[in-house]
């Protein structure tokens, strides 16, 4: 048997043992929790209970579309901050070319933020409240 074949075989055996160990550990944890877990039954066992308070009303709340828009904007800008952090870590190695690229990237981000503000995506107040506020200011 060649050394490459022996290395591949030992790698595959080690990986197989690892996978079997993971499945065995999961089965063990599920089995022990089902054997040692509580079996008490009652009317209040099936009610949700969080933060020391009983639920009031329905869990089916309607959120404004603005909430989802702001959540998406947060995720987008958060990922872009990750890119800037990666650039900041390697700023010395990337030199002036990297600085120019980061400057272009930040300019595009700023232009996107200005555009979002211009179309009103960052405004929280409904239009009726804005109009009433504008009339009151006059």
mmCIF file of C-alpha atoms in Angstrom:
data_model
loop_
_atom_site.group_PDB
_atom_site.id
_atom_site.type_symbol
_atom_site.label_atom_id
_atom_site.label_comp_id
_atom_site.label_asym_id
_atom_site.label_seq_id
_atom_site.Cartn_x
_atom_site.Cartn_y
_atom_site.Cartn_z
ATOM 1 C CA UNK A 1 0.000 0.000 0.000
ATOM 2 C CA UNK A 2 1.420 3.396 -0.944
ATOM 3 C CA UNK A 3 1.858 6.196 1.564
ATOM 4 C CA UNK A 4 -0.786 8.379 -0.152
ATOM 5 C CA UNK A 5 -3.351 5.584 0.086
ATOM 6 C CA UNK A 6 -2.485 4.979 3.732
ATOM 7 C CA UNK A 7 -2.831 8.690 4.524
ATOM 8 C CA UNK A 8 -6.206 8.874 2.780
ATOM 9 C CA UNK A 9 -7.417 5.734 4.534
ATOM 10 C CA UNK A 10 -6.335 7.002 7.971
ATOM 11 C CA UNK A 11 -8.024 10.347 7.277
ATOM 12 C CA UNK A 12 -11.277 8.632 6.255
ATOM 13 C CA UNK A 13 -11.206 6.362 9.310
ATOM 14 C CA UNK A 14 -10.652 9.339 11.623
ATOM 15 C CA UNK A 15 -13.503 11.246 9.974
ATOM 16 C CA UNK A 16 -15.815 8.228 10.242
ATOM 17 C CA UNK A 17 -15.007 7.845 13.953
ATOM 18 C CA UNK A 18 -15.699 11.558 14.463
ATOM 19 C CA UNK A 19 -19.093 11.398 12.706
ATOM 20 C CA UNK A 20 -20.083 8.274 14.656
ATOM 21 C CA UNK A 21 -19.024 9.997 17.878
ATOM 22 C CA UNK A 22 -21.179 13.042 17.074
ATOM 23 C CA UNK A 23 -24.233 10.906 16.337
ATOM 24 C CA UNK A 24 -23.592 8.818 19.442
ATOM 25 C CA UNK A 25 -23.301 11.904 21.632
ATOM 26 C CA UNK A 26 -26.546 13.352 20.214
ATOM 27 C CA UNK A 27 -28.375 10.047 20.756
ATOM 28 C CA UNK A 28 -27.011 9.841 24.303
ATOM 29 C CA UNK A 29 -28.140 13.385 25.178
ATOM 30 C CA UNK A 30 -31.616 12.856 23.727
ATOM 31 C CA UNK A 31 -31.986 9.492 25.448
ATOM 32 C CA UNK A 32 -30.864 10.719 28.865
ATOM 33 C CA UNK A 33 -33.106 13.793 28.693
ATOM 34 C CA UNK A 34 -36.127 11.665 27.784
ATOM 35 C CA UNK A 35 -35.406 9.203 30.596
ATOM 36 C CA UNK A 36 -34.643 11.741 33.319
ATOM 37 C CA UNK A 37 -36.995 14.525 32.194
ATOM 38 C CA UNK A 38 -40.110 15.589 34.039
ATOM 39 C CA UNK A 39 -43.377 13.933 33.116
ATOM 40 C CA UNK A 40 -45.734 16.217 35.062
ATOM 41 C CA UNK A 41 -48.969 16.994 33.239
ATOM 42 C CA UNK A 42 -51.205 19.949 33.943
ATOM 43 C CA UNK A 43 -53.355 22.645 32.410
ATOM 44 C CA UNK A 44 -50.680 25.320 32.693
ATOM 45 C CA UNK A 45 -47.876 23.137 31.287
ATOM 46 C CA UNK A 46 -48.890 23.916 27.705
ATOM 47 C CA UNK A 47 -49.049 27.708 28.121
ATOM 48 C CA UNK A 48 -46.076 29.827 27.121
ATOM 49 C CA UNK A 49 -44.355 31.493 30.056
ATOM 50 C CA UNK A 50 -41.596 33.963 29.428
ATOM 51 C CA UNK A 51 -39.891 36.515 31.640
ATOM 52 C CA UNK A 52 -42.153 35.731 34.568
ATOM 53 C CA UNK A 53 -45.290 36.944 32.813
ATOM 54 C CA UNK A 54 -48.289 35.114 31.443
ATOM 55 C CA UNK A 55 -49.159 35.989 27.844
ATOM 56 C CA UNK A 56 -51.890 38.534 27.209
ATOM 57 C CA UNK A 57 -53.631 38.796 23.847
ATOM 58 C CA UNK A 58 -52.699 37.169 20.585
ATOM 59 C CA UNK A 59 -49.180 36.447 19.403
ATOM 60 C CA UNK A 60 -50.207 37.402 15.872
ATOM 61 C CA UNK A 61 -49.084 41.023 15.791
ATOM 62 C CA UNK A 62 -48.901 43.022 12.605
ATOM 63 C CA UNK A 63 -45.674 44.919 12.147
ATOM 64 C CA UNK A 64 -45.295 47.939 9.936
ATOM 65 C CA UNK A 65 -43.363 47.488 6.714
ATOM 66 C CA UNK A 66 -41.014 50.205 8.022
ATOM 67 C CA UNK A 67 -39.830 47.756 10.670
ATOM 68 C CA UNK A 68 -38.735 45.268 8.025
ATOM 69 C CA UNK A 69 -37.156 47.989 5.907
ATOM 70 C CA UNK A 70 -35.086 49.267 8.816
ATOM 71 C CA UNK A 71 -34.127 45.682 9.700
ATOM 72 C CA UNK A 72 -32.902 45.089 6.138
ATOM 73 C CA UNK A 73 -30.988 48.371 6.123
ATOM 74 C CA UNK A 74 -29.362 47.414 9.419
ATOM 75 C CA UNK A 75 -28.247 44.048 8.050
ATOM 76 C CA UNK A 76 -26.914 45.623 4.858
ATOM 77 C CA UNK A 77 -24.917 48.303 6.665
ATOM 78 C CA UNK A 78 -23.780 45.797 9.291
ATOM 79 C CA UNK A 79 -22.293 43.536 6.614
ATOM 80 C CA UNK A 80 -20.622 46.536 5.040
ATOM 81 C CA UNK A 81 -19.041 47.398 8.387
ATOM 82 C CA UNK A 82 -17.575 43.887 8.379
ATOM 83 C CA UNK A 83 -15.941 44.635 5.035
ATOM 84 C CA UNK A 84 -14.519 47.882 6.421
ATOM 85 C CA UNK A 85 -13.204 46.054 9.481
ATOM 86 C CA UNK A 86 -11.421 43.554 7.242
ATOM 87 C CA UNK A 87 -9.907 46.462 5.332
ATOM 88 C CA UNK A 88 -8.837 48.173 8.579
ATOM 89 C CA UNK A 89 -7.053 45.025 9.738
ATOM 90 C CA UNK A 90 -5.082 44.837 6.494
ATOM 91 C CA UNK A 91 -4.698 48.593 5.894
ATOM 92 C CA UNK A 92 -0.896 48.579 6.023
ATOM 93 C CA UNK A 93 -0.587 45.667 3.605
ATOM 94 C CA UNK A 94 -3.099 47.090 1.106
ATOM 95 C CA UNK A 95 -1.380 50.487 0.946
ATOM 96 C CA UNK A 96 -2.689 53.441 -1.068
ATOM 97 C CA UNK A 97 -4.578 51.190 -3.472
ATOM 98 C CA UNK A 98 -6.528 49.711 -0.570
ATOM 99 C CA UNK A 99 -7.192 53.176 0.844
ATOM 100 C CA UNK A 100 -8.584 54.297 -2.511
ATOM 101 C CA UNK A 101 -10.792 51.221 -2.688
ATOM 102 C CA UNK A 102 -12.069 51.800 0.852
ATOM 103 C CA UNK A 103 -12.742 55.465 0.042
ATOM 104 C CA UNK A 104 -14.785 54.475 -3.027
ATOM 105 C CA UNK A 105 -16.653 51.886 -0.949
ATOM 106 C CA UNK A 106 -17.465 54.434 1.787
ATOM 107 C CA UNK A 107 -18.566 56.975 -0.859
ATOM 108 C CA UNK A 108 -20.984 54.434 -2.365
ATOM 109 C CA UNK A 109 -22.307 53.619 1.116
ATOM 110 C CA UNK A 110 -22.827 57.300 1.864
ATOM 111 C CA UNK A 111 -24.585 57.838 -1.472
ATOM 112 C CA UNK A 112 -26.902 54.919 -0.663
ATOM 113 C CA UNK A 113 -27.669 56.374 2.760
ATOM 114 C CA UNK A 114 -28.407 59.802 1.251
ATOM 115 C CA UNK A 115 -30.690 58.148 -1.343
ATOM 116 C CA UNK A 116 -32.556 56.215 1.370
ATOM 117 C CA UNK A 117 -33.084 59.445 3.281
ATOM 118 C CA UNK A 118 -34.199 61.304 0.148
ATOM 119 C CA UNK A 119 -36.911 58.794 -0.746
ATOM 120 C CA UNK A 120 -38.164 58.791 2.851
ATOM 121 C CA UNK A 121 -37.159 55.250 3.775
ATOM 122 C CA UNK A 122 -35.677 56.463 7.044
ATOM 123 C CA UNK A 123 -38.736 58.494 8.108
ATOM 124 C CA UNK A 124 -40.702 56.838 10.893
ATOM 125 C CA UNK A 125 -43.713 59.138 11.065
ATOM 126 C CA UNK A 126 -46.728 58.349 8.878
ATOM 127 C CA UNK A 127 -47.600 60.885 6.199
ATOM 128 C CA UNK A 128 -50.740 62.139 7.993
ATOM 129 C CA UNK A 129 -48.734 62.977 11.101
ATOM 130 C CA UNK A 130 -46.064 64.695 8.977
ATOM 131 C CA UNK A 131 -48.675 66.839 7.224
ATOM 132 C CA UNK A 132 -50.293 67.796 10.532
ATOM 133 C CA UNK A 133 -46.866 68.692 11.923
ATOM 134 C CA UNK A 134 -46.098 70.796 8.822
ATOM 135 C CA UNK A 135 -49.458 72.620 9.107
ATOM 136 C CA UNK A 136 -48.848 73.250 12.799
ATOM 137 C CA UNK A 137 -45.412 74.718 12.070
ATOM 138 C CA UNK A 138 -46.881 77.302 9.654
#
